[in-house]
Tab-separated table of C-alpha atoms in Angstrom:
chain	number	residue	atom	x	y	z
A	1	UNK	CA	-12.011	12.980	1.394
A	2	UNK	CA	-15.496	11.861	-0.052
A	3	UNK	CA	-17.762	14.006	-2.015
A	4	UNK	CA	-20.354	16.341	-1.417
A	5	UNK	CA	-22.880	13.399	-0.670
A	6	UNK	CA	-20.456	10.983	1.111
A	7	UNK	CA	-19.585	8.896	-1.475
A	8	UNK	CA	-16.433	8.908	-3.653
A	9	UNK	CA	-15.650	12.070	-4.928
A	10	UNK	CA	-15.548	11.576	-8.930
A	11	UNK	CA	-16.315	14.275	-11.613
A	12	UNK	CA	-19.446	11.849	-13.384
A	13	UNK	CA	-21.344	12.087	-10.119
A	14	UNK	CA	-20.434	16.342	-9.743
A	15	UNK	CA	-20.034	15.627	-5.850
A	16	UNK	CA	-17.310	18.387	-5.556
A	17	UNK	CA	-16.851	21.809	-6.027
A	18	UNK	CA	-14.563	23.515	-9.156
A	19	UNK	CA	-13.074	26.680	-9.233
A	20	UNK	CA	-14.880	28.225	-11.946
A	21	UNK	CA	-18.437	27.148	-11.332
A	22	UNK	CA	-20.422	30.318	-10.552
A	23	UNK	CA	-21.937	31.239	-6.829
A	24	UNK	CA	-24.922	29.927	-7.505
A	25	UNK	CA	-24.067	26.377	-8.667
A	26	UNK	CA	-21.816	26.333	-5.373
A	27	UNK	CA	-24.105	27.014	-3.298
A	28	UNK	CA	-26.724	24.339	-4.657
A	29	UNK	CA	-23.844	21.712	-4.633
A	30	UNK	CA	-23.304	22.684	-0.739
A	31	UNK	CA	-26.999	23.205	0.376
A	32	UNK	CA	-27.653	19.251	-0.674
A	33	UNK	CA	-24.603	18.232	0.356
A	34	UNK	CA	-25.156	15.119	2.571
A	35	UNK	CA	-26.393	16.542	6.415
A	36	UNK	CA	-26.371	15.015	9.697
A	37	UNK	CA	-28.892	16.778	10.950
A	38	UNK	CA	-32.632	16.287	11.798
A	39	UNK	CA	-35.898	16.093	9.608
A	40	UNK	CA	-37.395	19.337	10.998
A	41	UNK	CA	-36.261	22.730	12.548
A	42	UNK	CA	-38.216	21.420	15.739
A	43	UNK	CA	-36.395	17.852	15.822
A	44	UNK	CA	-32.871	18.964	15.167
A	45	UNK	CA	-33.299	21.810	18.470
A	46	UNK	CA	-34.798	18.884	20.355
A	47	UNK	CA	-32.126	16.297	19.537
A	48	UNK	CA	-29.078	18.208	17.761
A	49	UNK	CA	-27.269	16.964	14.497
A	50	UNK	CA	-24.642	14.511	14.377
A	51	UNK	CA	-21.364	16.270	12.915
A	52	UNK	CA	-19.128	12.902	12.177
A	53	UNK	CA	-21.949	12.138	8.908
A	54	UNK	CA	-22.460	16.219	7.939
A	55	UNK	CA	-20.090	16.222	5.410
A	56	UNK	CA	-20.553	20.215	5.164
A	57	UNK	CA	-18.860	19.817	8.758
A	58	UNK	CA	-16.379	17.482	7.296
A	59	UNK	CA	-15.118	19.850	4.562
A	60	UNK	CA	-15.048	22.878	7.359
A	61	UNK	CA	-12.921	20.569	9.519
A	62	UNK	CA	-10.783	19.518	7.167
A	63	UNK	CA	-10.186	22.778	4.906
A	64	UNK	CA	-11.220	25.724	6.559
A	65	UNK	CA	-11.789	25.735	10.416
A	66	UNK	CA	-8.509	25.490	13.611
A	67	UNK	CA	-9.056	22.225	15.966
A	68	UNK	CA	-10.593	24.348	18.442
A	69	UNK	CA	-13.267	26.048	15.845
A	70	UNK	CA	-14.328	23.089	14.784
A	71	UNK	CA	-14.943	22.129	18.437
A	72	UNK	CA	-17.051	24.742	19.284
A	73	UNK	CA	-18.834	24.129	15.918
A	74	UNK	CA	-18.987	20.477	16.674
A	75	UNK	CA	-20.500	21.062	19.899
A	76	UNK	CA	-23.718	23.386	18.773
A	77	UNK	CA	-24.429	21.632	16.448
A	78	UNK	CA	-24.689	18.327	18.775
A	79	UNK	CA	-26.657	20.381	21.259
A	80	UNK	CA	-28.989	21.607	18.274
A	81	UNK	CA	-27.926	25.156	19.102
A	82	UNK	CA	-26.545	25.425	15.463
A	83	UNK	CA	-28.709	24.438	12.094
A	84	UNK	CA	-27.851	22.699	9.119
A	85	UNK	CA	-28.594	25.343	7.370
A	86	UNK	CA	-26.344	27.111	8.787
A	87	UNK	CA	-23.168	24.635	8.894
A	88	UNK	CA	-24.040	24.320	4.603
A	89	UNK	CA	-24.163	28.338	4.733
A	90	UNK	CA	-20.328	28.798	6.878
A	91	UNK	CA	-19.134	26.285	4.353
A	92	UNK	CA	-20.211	28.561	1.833
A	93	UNK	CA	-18.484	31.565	2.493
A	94	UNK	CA	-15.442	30.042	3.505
A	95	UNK	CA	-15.509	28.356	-0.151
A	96	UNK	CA	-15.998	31.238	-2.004
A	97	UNK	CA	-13.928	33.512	0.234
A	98	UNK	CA	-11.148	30.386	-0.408
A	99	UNK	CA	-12.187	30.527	-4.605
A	100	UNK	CA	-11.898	34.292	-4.487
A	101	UNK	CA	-8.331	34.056	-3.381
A	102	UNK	CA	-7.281	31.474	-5.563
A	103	UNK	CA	-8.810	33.160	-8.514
A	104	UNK	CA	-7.025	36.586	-7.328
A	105	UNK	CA	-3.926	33.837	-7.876
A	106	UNK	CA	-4.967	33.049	-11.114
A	107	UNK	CA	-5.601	35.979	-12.653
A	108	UNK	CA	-1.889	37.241	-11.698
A	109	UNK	CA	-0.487	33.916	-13.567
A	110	UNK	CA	-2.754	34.872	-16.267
A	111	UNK	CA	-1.484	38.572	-16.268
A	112	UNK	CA	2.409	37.433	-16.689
A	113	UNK	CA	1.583	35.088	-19.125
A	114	UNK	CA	-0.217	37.602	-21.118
A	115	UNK	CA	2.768	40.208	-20.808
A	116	UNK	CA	4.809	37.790	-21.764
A	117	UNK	CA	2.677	37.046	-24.867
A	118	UNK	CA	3.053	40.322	-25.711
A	119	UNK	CA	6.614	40.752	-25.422
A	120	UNK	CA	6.656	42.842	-22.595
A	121	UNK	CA	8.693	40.094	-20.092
A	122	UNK	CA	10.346	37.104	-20.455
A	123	UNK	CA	9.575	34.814	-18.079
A	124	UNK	CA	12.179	31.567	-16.822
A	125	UNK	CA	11.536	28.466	-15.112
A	126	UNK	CA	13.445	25.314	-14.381
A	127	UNK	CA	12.477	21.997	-16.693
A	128	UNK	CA	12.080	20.621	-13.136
A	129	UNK	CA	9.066	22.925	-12.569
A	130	UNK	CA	7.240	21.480	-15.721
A	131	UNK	CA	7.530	17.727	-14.257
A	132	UNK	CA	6.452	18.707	-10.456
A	133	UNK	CA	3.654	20.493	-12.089
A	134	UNK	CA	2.857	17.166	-13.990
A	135	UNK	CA	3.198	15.360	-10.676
A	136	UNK	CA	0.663	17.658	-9.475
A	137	UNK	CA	-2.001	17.212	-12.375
A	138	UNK	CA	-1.638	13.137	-11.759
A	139	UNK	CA	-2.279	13.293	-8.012
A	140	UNK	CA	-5.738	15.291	-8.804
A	141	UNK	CA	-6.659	12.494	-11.405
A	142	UNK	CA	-9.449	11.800	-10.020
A	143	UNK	CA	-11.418	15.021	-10.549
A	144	UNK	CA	-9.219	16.332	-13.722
A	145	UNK	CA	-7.630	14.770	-16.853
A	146	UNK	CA	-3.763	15.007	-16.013
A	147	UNK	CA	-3.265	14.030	-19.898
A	148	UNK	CA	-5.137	16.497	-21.288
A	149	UNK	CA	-4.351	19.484	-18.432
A	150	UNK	CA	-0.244	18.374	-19.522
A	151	UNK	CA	-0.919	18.806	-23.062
A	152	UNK	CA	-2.207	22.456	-22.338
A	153	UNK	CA	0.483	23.147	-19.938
A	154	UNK	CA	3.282	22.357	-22.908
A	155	UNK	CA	1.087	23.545	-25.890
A	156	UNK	CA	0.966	26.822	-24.002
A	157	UNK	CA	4.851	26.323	-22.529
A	158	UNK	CA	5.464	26.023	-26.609
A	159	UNK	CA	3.988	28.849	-27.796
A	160	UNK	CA	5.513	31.381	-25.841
A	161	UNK	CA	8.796	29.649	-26.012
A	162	UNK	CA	8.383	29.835	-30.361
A	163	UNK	CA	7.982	33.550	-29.235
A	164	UNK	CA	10.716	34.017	-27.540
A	165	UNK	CA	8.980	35.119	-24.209
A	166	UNK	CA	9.929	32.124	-22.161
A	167	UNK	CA	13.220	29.977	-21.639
A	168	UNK	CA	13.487	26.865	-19.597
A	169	UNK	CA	16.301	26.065	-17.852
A	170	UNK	CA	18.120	22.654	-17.492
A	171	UNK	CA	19.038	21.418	-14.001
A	172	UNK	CA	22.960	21.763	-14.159
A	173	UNK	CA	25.682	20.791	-11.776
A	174	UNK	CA	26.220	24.834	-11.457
A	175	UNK	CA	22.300	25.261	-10.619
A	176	UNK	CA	22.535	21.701	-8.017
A	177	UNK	CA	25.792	23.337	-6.408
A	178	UNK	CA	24.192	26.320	-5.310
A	179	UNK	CA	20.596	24.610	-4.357
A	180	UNK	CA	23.263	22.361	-1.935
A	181	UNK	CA	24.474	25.963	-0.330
A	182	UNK	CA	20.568	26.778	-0.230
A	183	UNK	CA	19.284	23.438	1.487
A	184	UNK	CA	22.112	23.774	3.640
A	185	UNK	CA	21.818	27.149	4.840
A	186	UNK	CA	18.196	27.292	4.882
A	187	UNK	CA	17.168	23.410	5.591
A	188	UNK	CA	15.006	23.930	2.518
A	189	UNK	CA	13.844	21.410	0.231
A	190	UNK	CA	15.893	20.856	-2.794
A	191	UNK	CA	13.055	21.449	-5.504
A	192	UNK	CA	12.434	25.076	-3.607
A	193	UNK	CA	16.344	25.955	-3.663
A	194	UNK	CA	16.311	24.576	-7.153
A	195	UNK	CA	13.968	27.513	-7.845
A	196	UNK	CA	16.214	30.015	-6.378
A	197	UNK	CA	19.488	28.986	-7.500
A	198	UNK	CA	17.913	29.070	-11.490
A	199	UNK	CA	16.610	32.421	-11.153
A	200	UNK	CA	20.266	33.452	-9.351
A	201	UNK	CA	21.582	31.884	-12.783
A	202	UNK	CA	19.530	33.734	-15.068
A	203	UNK	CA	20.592	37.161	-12.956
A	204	UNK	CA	16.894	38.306	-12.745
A	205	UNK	CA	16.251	40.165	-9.159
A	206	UNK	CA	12.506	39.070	-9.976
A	207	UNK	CA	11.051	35.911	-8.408
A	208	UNK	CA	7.788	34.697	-9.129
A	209	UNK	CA	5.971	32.164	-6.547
A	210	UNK	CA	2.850	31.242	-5.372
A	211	UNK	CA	4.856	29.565	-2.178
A	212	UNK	CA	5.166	31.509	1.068
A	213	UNK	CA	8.351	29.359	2.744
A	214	UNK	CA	9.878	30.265	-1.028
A	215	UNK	CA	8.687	34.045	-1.085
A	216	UNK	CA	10.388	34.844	2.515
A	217	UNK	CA	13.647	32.741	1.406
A	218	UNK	CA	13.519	34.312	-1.731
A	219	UNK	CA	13.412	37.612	-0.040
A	220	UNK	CA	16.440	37.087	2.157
A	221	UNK	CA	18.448	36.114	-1.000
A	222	UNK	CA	17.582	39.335	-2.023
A	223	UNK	CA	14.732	38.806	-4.459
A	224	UNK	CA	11.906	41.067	-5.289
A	225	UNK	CA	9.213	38.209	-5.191
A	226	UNK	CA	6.055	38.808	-7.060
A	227	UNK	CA	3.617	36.801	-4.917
A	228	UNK	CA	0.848	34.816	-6.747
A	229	UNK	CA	-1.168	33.545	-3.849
A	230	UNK	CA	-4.142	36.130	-3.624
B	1	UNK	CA	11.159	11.499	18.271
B	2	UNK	CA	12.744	12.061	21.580
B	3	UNK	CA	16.186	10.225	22.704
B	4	UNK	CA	16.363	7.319	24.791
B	5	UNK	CA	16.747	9.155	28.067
B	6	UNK	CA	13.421	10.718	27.352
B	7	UNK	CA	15.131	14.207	26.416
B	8	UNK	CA	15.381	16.183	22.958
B	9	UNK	CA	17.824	13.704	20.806
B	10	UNK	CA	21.193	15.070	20.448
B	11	UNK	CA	24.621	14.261	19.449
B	12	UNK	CA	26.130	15.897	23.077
B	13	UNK	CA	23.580	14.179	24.811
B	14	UNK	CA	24.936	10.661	23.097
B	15	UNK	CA	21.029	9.653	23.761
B	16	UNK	CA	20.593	8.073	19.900
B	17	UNK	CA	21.729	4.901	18.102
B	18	UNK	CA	24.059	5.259	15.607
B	19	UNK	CA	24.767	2.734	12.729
B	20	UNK	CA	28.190	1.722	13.615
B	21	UNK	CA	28.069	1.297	16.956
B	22	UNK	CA	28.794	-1.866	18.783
B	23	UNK	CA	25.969	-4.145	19.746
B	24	UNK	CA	27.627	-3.860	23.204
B	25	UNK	CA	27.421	0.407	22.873
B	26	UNK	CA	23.799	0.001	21.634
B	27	UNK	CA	22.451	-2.790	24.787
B	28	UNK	CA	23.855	-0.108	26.948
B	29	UNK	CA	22.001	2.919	25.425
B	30	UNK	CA	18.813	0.849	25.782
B	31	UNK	CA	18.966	-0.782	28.732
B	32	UNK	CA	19.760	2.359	30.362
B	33	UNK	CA	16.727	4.371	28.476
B	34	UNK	CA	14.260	5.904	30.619
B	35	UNK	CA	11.745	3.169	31.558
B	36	UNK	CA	7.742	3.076	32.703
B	37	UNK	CA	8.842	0.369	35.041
B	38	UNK	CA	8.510	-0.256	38.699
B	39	UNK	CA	11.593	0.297	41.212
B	40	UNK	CA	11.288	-3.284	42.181
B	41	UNK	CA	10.127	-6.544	39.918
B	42	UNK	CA	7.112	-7.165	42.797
B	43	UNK	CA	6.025	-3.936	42.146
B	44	UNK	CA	5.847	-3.858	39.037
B	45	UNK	CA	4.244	-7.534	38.874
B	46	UNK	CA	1.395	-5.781	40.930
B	47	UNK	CA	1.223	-2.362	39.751
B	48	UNK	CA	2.278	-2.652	35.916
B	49	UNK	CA	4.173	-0.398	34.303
B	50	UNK	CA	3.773	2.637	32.445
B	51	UNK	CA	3.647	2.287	28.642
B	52	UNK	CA	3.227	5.938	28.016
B	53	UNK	CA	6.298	7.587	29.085
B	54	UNK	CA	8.332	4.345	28.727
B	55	UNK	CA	11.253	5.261	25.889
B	56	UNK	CA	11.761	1.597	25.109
B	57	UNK	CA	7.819	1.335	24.384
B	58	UNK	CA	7.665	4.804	22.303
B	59	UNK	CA	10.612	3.151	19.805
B	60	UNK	CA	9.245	0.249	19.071
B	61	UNK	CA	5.423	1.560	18.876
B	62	UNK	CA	6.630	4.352	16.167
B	63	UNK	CA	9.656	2.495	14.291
B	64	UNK	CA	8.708	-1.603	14.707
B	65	UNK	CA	5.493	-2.714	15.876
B	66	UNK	CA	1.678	-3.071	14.120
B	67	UNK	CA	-0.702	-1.290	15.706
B	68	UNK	CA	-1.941	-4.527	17.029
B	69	UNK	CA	1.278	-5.483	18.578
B	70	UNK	CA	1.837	-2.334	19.685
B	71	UNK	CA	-1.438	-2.673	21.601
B	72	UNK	CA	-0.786	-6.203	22.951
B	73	UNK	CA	2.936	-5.129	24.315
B	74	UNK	CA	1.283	-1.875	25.978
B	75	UNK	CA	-1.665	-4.378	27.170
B	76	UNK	CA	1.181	-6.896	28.951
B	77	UNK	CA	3.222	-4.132	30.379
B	78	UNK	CA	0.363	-2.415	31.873
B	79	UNK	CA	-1.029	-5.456	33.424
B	80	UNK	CA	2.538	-6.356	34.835
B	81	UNK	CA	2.647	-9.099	32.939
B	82	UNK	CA	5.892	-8.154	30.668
B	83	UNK	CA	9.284	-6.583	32.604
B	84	UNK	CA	10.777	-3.583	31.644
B	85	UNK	CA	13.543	-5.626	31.406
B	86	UNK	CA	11.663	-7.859	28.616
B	87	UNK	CA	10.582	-4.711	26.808
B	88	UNK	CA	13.957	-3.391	26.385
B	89	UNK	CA	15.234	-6.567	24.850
B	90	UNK	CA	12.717	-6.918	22.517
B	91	UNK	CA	13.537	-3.086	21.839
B	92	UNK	CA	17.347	-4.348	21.612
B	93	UNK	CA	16.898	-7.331	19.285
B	94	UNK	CA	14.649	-4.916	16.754
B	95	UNK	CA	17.339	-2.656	16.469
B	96	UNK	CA	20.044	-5.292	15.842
B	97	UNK	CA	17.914	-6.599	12.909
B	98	UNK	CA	16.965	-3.348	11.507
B	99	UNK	CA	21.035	-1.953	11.432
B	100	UNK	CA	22.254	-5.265	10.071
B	101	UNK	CA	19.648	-4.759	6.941
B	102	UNK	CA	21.458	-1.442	6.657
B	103	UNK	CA	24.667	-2.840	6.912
B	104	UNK	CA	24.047	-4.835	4.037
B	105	UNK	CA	22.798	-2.211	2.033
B	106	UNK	CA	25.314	-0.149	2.857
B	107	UNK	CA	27.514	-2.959	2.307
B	108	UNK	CA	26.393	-3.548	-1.354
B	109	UNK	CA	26.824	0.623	-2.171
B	110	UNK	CA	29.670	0.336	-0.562
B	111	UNK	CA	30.674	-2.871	-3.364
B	112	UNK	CA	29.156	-0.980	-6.417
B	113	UNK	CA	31.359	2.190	-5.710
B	114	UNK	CA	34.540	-0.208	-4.746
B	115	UNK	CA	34.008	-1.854	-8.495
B	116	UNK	CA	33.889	1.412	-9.739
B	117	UNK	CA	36.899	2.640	-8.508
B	118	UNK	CA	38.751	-0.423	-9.951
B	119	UNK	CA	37.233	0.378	-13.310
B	120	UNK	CA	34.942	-2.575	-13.410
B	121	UNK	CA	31.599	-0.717	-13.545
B	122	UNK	CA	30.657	2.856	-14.848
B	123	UNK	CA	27.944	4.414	-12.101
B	124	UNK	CA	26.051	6.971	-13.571
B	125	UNK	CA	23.246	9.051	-11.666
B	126	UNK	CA	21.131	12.132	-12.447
B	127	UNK	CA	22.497	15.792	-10.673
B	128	UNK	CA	19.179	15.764	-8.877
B	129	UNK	CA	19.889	12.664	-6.718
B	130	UNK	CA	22.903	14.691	-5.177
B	131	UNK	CA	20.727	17.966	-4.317
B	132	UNK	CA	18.370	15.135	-2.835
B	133	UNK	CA	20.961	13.268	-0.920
B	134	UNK	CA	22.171	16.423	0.882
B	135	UNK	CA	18.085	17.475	1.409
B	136	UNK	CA	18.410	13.874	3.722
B	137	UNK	CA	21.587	15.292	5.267
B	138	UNK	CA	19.796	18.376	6.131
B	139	UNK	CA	16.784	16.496	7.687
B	140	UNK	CA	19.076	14.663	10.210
B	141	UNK	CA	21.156	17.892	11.227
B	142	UNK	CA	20.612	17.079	14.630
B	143	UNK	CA	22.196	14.115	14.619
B	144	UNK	CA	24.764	14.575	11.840
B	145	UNK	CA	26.751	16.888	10.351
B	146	UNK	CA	25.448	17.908	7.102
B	147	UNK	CA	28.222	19.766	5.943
B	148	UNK	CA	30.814	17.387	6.613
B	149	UNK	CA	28.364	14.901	5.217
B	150	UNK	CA	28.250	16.855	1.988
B	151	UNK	CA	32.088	17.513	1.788
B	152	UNK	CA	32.306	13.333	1.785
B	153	UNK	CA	29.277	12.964	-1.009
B	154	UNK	CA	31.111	15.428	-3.240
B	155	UNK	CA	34.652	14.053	-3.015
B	156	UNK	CA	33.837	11.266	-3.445
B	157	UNK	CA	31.570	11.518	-6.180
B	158	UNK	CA	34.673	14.019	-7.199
B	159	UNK	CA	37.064	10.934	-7.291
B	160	UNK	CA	35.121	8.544	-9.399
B	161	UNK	CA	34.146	11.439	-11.750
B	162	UNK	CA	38.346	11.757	-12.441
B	163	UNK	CA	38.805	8.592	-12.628
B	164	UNK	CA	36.110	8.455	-15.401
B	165	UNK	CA	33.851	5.707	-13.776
B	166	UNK	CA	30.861	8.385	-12.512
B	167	UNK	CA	28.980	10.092	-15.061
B	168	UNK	CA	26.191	12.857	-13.313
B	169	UNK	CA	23.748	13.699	-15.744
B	170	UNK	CA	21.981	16.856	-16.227
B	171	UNK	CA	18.042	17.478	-15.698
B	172	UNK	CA	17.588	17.568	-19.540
B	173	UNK	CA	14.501	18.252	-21.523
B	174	UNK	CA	14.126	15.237	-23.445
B	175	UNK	CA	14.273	13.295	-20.156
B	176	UNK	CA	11.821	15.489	-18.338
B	177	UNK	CA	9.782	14.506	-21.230
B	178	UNK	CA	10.650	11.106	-20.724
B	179	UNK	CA	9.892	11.592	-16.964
B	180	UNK	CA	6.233	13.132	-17.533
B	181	UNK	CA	5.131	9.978	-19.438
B	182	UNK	CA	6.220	7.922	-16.655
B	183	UNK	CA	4.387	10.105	-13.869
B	184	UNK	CA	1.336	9.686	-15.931
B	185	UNK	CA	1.635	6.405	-16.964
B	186	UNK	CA	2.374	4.380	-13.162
B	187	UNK	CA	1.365	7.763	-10.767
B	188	UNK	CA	4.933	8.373	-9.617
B	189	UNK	CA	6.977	11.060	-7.986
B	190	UNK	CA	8.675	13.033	-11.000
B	191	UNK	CA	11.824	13.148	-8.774
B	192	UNK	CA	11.078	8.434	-9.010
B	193	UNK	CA	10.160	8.781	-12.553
B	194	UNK	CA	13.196	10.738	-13.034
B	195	UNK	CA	15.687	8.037	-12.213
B	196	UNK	CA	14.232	6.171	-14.601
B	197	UNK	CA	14.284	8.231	-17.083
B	198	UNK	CA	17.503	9.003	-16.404
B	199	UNK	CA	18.554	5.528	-16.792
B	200	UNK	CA	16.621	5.359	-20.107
B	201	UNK	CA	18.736	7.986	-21.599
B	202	UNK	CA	22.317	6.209	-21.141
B	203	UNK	CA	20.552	3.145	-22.469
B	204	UNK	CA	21.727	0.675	-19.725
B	205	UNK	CA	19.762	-2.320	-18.519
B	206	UNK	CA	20.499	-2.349	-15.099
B	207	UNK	CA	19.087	0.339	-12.416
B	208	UNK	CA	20.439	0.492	-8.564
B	209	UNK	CA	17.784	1.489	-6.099
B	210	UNK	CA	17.288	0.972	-2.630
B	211	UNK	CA	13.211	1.931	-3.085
B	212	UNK	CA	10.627	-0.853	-3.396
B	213	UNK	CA	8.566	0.959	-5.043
B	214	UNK	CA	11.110	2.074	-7.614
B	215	UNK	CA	12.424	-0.881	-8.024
B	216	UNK	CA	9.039	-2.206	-9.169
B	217	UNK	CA	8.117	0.060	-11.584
B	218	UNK	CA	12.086	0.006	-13.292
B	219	UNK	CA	11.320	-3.858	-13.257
B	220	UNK	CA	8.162	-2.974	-15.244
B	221	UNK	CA	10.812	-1.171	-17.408
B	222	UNK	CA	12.390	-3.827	-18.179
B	223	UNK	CA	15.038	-2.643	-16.296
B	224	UNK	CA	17.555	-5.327	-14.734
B	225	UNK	CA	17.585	-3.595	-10.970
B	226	UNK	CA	19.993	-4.320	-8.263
B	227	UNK	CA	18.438	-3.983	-4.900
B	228	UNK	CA	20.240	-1.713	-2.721
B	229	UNK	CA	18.340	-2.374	0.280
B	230	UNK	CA	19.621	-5.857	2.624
């Protein structure tokens, strides 16, 4: 996907959009985004806009709108029925409804690992969750430091393991054996039965995911899943 | 993917290729799959045939061709120009190659586990690659038996681990640690960078894959790697 402006998305040029930049910086990042539409109100009714170069209609295809919504978007906005301004303005709610969510998210990770700070739960996760999350930070390398957002991850990993508040688990053949049941009986992927079979281990009835395949297996295996997605 | 005959693949309806089937078994299968041909050779001279719902065309357009040759074949057979006849050889001769590459691979697994058994090598592998070899069992349930699949994987495995020529390592924090370094440092799959790690840890030289990419980055390594794949 390129940036905001059609070129490569990269952090020095600021073409793309971070979670925690406020409404107003969002919405000047989208309302100069790159357009296909005309010079004037009075051109773009005459002649409509062309949707393969609006990259506001890009990102709405791509992230936020069903084949057939974008469609019907694709098609007013070729018959000039439908503005710029208003393509750049549906991208904007959809991004901050989207931001809203994720920060809903975020603020219940932040919550656990601020009881758990304070003593008040002990959270578990596999060792394998700390190298998929890794995997994850190098794949968005482009747009964030996976060194630096690693050494967080373990510096903060470290202090509430020091404090007793967090224990990570080693994949073992007893934790593989019943992630093979899992896979099997629920033609899951091994990493998300891995998840359930260490928290089986452990002998919490909690389960903590931000995953919604996970949350409903999780809940047939009996779980009560504390769901992180907003 | 549908089966040859055009219908949902399945092992009842005996409509897939499997690897250790006769070359005889597998001409058979394909030159009875449904075709896009005419009824008659005239015909189809002067009509063409149809590439679209032709089974022999559909394999080799999604598991052998280039776009561009896919193009060219569906080009020829629409003009009449190239036999269905023609299409299902080609279909026929692809196949032979691509299962006599596996055989070889299989061939050379089959070796490195034989030499174990006598004692002459020590295998070792990470627990994680057997929850990921029974997450490919579970993929191909409709065509194999993942269960019975599994049974064979662990005794197996079971055997050599006796006979004290299998080690299975644990998912370990120090090689997680290991693991994250690599992820970061060549932009791998922690589950890829895990191998290697793995392989680190027992401080061998030599590293059995059948990926290319893998096998690349352990040469990198330093790593002495036998190629699993023919």
């Amino acid at each position: 996907m390129p940036g905001l402006d059609g070129e490569k998305m990269s952090k020095s040029r600021n073409n793309c959009i971070f979670l925690f930049e406020s409404e107003k910086e969002i919405k000047r990042k989208i309302m100069s985004a790159f357009s296909g539409g005309q010079a004037s109100i009075e051109e773009h009714r005459r002649l409509g806009g062309n949707p393969h170069v609006d990259m506001a209609f890009l990102y709405l295809k791509s992230y936020f709108l069903t084949k057939k919504e974008s469609e019907d978007v694709s098609e007013r906005y070729s018959s000039g029925a439908m503005l710029s301004g208003e393509m750049k303005n549906m991208l904007f709610e959809k991004v901050i409804e989207r931001i809203n969510k994720l920060k809903e998210a975020y603020e219940k990770v932040d919550e656990l690992y601020k009881n758990a700070e304070m003593g008040n739960v002990r959270l578990y996760f596999s060792i394998w969750n700390l190298g998929e999350t890794v995997g994850v930070f190098d794949k968005h390398r482009k747009t964030t430091d996976p060194k630096l957002s690693t050494q967080l991850l373990l510096s903060e990993s470290m202090k509430l393991l020091v404090a007793g508040s967090l224990s990570i688990l080693d994949v073992s053949s007893d934790i593989i054996t019943h992630s093979i049941d899992l896979v099997l009986k629920h033609h899951i992927y091994i990493a998300d039965a891995l998840q359930i079979a260490t928290a089986r281990k452990i002998q919490t009835g909690r389960f903590a995911t931000a995953d919604k395949l996970l949350s409903e297996i999780a809940e047939k295996e009996g779980f009560k899943v504390i769901k992180l997605k907003g």
